Each structure stands twice: as C-alpha cells, then as structure tokens.
mmCIF file of C-alpha atoms in Angstrom:
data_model
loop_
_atom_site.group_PDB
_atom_site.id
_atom_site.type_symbol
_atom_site.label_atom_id
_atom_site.label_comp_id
_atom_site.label_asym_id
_atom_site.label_seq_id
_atom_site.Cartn_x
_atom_site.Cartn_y
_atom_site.Cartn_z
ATOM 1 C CA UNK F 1 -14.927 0.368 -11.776
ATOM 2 C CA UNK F 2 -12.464 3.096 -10.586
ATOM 3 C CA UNK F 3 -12.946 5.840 -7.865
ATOM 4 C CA UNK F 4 -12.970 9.136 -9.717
ATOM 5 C CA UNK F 5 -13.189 11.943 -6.994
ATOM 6 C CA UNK F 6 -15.447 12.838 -4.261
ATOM 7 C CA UNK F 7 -17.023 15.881 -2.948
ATOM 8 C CA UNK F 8 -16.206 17.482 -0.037
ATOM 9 C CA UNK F 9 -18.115 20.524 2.006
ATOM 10 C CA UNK F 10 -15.854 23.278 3.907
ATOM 11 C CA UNK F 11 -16.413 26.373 5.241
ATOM 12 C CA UNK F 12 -14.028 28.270 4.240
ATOM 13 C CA UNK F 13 -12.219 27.338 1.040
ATOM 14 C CA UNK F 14 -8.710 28.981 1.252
ATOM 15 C CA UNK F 15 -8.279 27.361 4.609
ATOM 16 C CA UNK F 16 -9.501 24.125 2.740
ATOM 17 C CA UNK F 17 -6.764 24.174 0.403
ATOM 18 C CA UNK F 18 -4.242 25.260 2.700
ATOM 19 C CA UNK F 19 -5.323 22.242 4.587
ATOM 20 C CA UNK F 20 -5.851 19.644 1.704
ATOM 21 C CA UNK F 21 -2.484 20.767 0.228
ATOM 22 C CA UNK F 22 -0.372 21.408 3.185
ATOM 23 C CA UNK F 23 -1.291 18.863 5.846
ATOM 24 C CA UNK F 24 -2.251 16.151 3.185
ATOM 25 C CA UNK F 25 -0.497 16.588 0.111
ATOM 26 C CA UNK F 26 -3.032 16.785 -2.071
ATOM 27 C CA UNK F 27 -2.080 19.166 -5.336
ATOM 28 C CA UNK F 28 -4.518 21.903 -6.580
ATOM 29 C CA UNK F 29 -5.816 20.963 -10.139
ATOM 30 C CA UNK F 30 -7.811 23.894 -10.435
ATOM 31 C CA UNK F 31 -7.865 26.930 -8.086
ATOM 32 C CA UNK F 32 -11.080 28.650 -6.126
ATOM 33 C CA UNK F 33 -13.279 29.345 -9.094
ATOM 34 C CA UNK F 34 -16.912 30.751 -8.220
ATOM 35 C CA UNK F 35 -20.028 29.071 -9.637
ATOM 36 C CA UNK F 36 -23.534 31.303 -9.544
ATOM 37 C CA UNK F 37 -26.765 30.157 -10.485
ATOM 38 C CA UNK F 38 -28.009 30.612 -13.793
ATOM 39 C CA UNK F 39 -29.532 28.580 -16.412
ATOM 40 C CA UNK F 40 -27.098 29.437 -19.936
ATOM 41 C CA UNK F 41 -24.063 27.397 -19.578
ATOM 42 C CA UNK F 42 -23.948 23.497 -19.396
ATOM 43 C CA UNK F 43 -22.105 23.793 -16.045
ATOM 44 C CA UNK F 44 -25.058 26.494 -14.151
ATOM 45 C CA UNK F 45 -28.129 24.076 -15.188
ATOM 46 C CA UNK F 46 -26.451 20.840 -14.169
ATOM 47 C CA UNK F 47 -25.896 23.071 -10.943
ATOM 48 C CA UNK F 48 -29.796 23.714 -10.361
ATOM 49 C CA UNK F 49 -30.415 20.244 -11.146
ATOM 50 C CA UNK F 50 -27.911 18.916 -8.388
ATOM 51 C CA UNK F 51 -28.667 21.686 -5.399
ATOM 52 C CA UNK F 52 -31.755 22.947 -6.690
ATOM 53 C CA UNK F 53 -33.279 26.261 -7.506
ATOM 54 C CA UNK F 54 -32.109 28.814 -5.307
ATOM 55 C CA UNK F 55 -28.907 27.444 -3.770
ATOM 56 C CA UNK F 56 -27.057 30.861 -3.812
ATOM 57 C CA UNK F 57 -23.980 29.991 -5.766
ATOM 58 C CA UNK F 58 -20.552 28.438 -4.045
ATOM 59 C CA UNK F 59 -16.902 28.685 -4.612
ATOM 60 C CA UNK F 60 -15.426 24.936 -5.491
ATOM 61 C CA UNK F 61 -11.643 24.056 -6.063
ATOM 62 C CA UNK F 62 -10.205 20.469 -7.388
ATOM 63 C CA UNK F 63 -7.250 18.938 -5.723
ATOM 64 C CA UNK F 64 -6.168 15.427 -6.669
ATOM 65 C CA UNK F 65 -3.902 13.058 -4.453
ATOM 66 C CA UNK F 66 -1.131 11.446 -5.435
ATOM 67 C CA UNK F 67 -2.883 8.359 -6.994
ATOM 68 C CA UNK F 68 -5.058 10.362 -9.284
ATOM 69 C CA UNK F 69 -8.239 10.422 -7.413
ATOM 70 C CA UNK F 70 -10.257 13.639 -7.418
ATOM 71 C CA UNK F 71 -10.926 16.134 -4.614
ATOM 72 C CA UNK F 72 -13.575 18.515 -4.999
ATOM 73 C CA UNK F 73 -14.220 21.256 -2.705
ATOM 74 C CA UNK F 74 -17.349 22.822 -1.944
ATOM 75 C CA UNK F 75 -17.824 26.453 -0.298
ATOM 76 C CA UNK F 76 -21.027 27.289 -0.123
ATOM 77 C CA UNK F 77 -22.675 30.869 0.127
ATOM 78 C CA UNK F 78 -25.482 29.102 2.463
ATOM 79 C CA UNK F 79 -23.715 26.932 4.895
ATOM 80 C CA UNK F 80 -23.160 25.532 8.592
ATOM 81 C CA UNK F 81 -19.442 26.433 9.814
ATOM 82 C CA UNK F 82 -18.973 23.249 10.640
ATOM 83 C CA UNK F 83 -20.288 19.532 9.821
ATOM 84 C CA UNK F 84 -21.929 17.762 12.427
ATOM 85 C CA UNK F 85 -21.135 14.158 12.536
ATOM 86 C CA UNK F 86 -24.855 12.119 13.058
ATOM 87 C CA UNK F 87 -24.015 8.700 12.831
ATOM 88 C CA UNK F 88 -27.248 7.471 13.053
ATOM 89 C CA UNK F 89 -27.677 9.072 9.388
ATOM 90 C CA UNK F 90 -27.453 6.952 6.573
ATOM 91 C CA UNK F 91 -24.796 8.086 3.839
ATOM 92 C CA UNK F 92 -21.259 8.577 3.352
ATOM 93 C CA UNK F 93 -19.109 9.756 6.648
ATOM 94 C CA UNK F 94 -15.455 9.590 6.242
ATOM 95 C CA UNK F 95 -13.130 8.870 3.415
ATOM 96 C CA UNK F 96 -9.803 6.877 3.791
ATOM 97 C CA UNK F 97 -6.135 8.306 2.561
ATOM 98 C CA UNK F 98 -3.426 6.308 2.844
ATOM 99 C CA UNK F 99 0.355 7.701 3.701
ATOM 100 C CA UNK F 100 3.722 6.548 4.380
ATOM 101 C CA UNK F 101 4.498 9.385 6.323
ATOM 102 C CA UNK F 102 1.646 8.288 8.780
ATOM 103 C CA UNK F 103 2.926 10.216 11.684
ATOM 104 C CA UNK F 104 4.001 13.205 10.023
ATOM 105 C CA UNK F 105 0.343 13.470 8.355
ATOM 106 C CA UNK F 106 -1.409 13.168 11.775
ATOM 107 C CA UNK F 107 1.351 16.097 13.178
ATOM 108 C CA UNK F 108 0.285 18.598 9.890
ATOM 109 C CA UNK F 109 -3.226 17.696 10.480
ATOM 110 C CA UNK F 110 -3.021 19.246 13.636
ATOM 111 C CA UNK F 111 -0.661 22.007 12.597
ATOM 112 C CA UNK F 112 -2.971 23.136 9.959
ATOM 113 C CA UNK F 113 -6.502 23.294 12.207
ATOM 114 C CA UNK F 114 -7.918 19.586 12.187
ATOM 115 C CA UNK F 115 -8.577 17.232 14.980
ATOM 116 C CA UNK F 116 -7.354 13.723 15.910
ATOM 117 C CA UNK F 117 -10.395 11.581 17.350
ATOM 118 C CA UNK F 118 -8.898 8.644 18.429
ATOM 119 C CA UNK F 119 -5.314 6.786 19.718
ATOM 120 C CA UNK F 120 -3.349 5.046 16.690
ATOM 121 C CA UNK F 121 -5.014 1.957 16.504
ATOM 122 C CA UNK F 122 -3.069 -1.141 14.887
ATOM 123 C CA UNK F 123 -4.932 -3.591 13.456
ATOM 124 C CA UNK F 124 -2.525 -6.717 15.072
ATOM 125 C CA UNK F 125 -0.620 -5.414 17.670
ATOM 126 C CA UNK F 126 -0.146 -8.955 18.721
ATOM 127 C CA UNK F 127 1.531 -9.863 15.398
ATOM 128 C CA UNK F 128 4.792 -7.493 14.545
ATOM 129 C CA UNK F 129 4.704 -9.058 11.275
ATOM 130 C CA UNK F 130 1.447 -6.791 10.440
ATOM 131 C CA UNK F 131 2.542 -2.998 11.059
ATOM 132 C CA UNK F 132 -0.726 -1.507 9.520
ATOM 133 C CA UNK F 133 -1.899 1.367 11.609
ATOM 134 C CA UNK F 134 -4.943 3.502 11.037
ATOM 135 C CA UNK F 135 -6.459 7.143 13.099
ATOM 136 C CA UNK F 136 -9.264 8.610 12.641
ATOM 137 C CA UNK F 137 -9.180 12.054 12.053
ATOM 138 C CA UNK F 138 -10.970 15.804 11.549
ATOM 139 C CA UNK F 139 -10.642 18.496 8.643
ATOM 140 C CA UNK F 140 -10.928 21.842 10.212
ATOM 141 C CA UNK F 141 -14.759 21.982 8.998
ATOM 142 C CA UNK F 142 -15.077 18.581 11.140
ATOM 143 C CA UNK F 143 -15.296 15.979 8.047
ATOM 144 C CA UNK F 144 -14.061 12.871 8.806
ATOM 145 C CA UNK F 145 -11.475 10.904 7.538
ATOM 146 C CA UNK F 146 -9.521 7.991 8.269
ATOM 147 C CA UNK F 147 -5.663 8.028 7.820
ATOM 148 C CA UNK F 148 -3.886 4.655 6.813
ATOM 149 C CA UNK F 149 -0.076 3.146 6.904
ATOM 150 C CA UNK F 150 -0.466 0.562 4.160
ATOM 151 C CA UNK F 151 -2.787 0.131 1.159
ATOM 152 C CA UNK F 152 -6.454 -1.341 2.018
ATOM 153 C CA UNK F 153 -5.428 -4.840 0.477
ATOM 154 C CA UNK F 154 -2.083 -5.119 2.918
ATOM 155 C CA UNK F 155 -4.809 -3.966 5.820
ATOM 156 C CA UNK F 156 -7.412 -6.750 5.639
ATOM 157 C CA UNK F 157 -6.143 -9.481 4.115
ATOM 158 C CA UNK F 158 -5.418 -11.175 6.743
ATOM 159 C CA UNK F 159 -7.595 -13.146 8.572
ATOM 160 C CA UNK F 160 -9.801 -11.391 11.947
ATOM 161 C CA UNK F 161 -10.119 -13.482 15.040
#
C-alpha cells in the first residue's frame, strides 16, 4: 500500500497555496479550480455523494511534495475560518512532512502566517549519535502538522527506554 494524497480544509485558498508552496515547498499540480454542485458530470455527483446534497460548492487546488504524495486543498463556500483542534475527537489530526531544511521550514512557517506549538523536541538528546528532531506546528487555518529532520524509519528505529 502507498499513501496517495490527503485532504486538507483552509479558509482561504490563495493564502493556502502561498503557504503550502512557499513555507513548505510543496509544488502546485493544478491551480484553484471551482467545483459547484450539480448532478451531470462524473466529478459533481461523486461530489454530492461525498459532502452531500446542498454543500454549496468549494474551490480545491492539488499540490504534491517532493516525494510524490498528493495535497488537496479544500475551500469551502460554507466554512469555519479556522479549525478547532478537539482532541478528544476521534479521526485524523495532523499529518507529518519531513525536511532537511528543518529550521528554515519552521522560520517560513512563521513568515507565511502559521504557528509553532511546541519547543524542538529531539527524540535522544542523550545520544548525539541520533540527531532526529521533530515540532509540531500550525497552517494559518490552524491544521496541524508535525515537521520532521529524518525519514520516519531513521526516527523510531531505535529502541525507547
């Protein structure tokens, strides 16, 4: 099994891509294309099936990183500004990118309206042998993602005490 792309929800989709592209490299696939609802192409009733009757229409753009995974946007007519982290929700609540420009990313995240929620956090601090580093971090629409300095295989596998 391979990761394809996920799906992301913003509130304002030129500021998205500014964001996705500038702070965090990703590269635009396709640009801000508006979707509406209707029911004669493929695309507008597999639309109505996913958000239902009713949902208004949205603006969505795809971005891919630099491993080929998908990014889809999603700007929708009927939306909060921001998301509101619940953590006592079950479901997806952060995605992972990994860099090796780990402090510039966190400097452009910042520079280009998102949030840093936590200190750099290494995973063996005891052990200079181990350099991987992760942060937690903010989108300017408050979605979460986590930002690391080596691949998720060179993170954990070594052994937790």
């Amino acid at each position: 099994m391979k990761m394809s792309h996920v799906g992301i929800m913003v509130g304002d989709m030129d500021k998205a891509v500014e964001f996705y592209t500038q702070a965090l490299g990703l590269k635009v696939v396709m640009g801000k294309s508006e979707v509406i609802e209707e029911r004669e192409s493929a695309i507008g009733r597999m639309c109505i099936a996913v958000f239902g009757e009713g949902f208004k229409g949205f603006n969505i753009a795809h971005l891919l990183t630099t491993d080929g995974i998908g990014v889809e946007l999603f700007e929708m007519k009927d939306r909060q500004e921001r998301h509101e982290v619940d953590f006592s929700r079950i479901g997806i609540f952060h995605f992972c990118l990994e860099t090796d420009d780990f402090e510039g990313v966190i400097e452009k995240t910042k520079q280009f309206g998102g949030k840093v929620r936590m200190d750099i956090m290494r995973y063996h601090p005891e052990d200079d042998s181990k350099p991987a580093k992760m942060v937690y971090l903010e989108d300017p629409f408050g979605n979460l993602f986590e930002l690391y300095s080596h691949s998720y295989a060179e993170t954990y596998s070594s052994e937790y005490e």
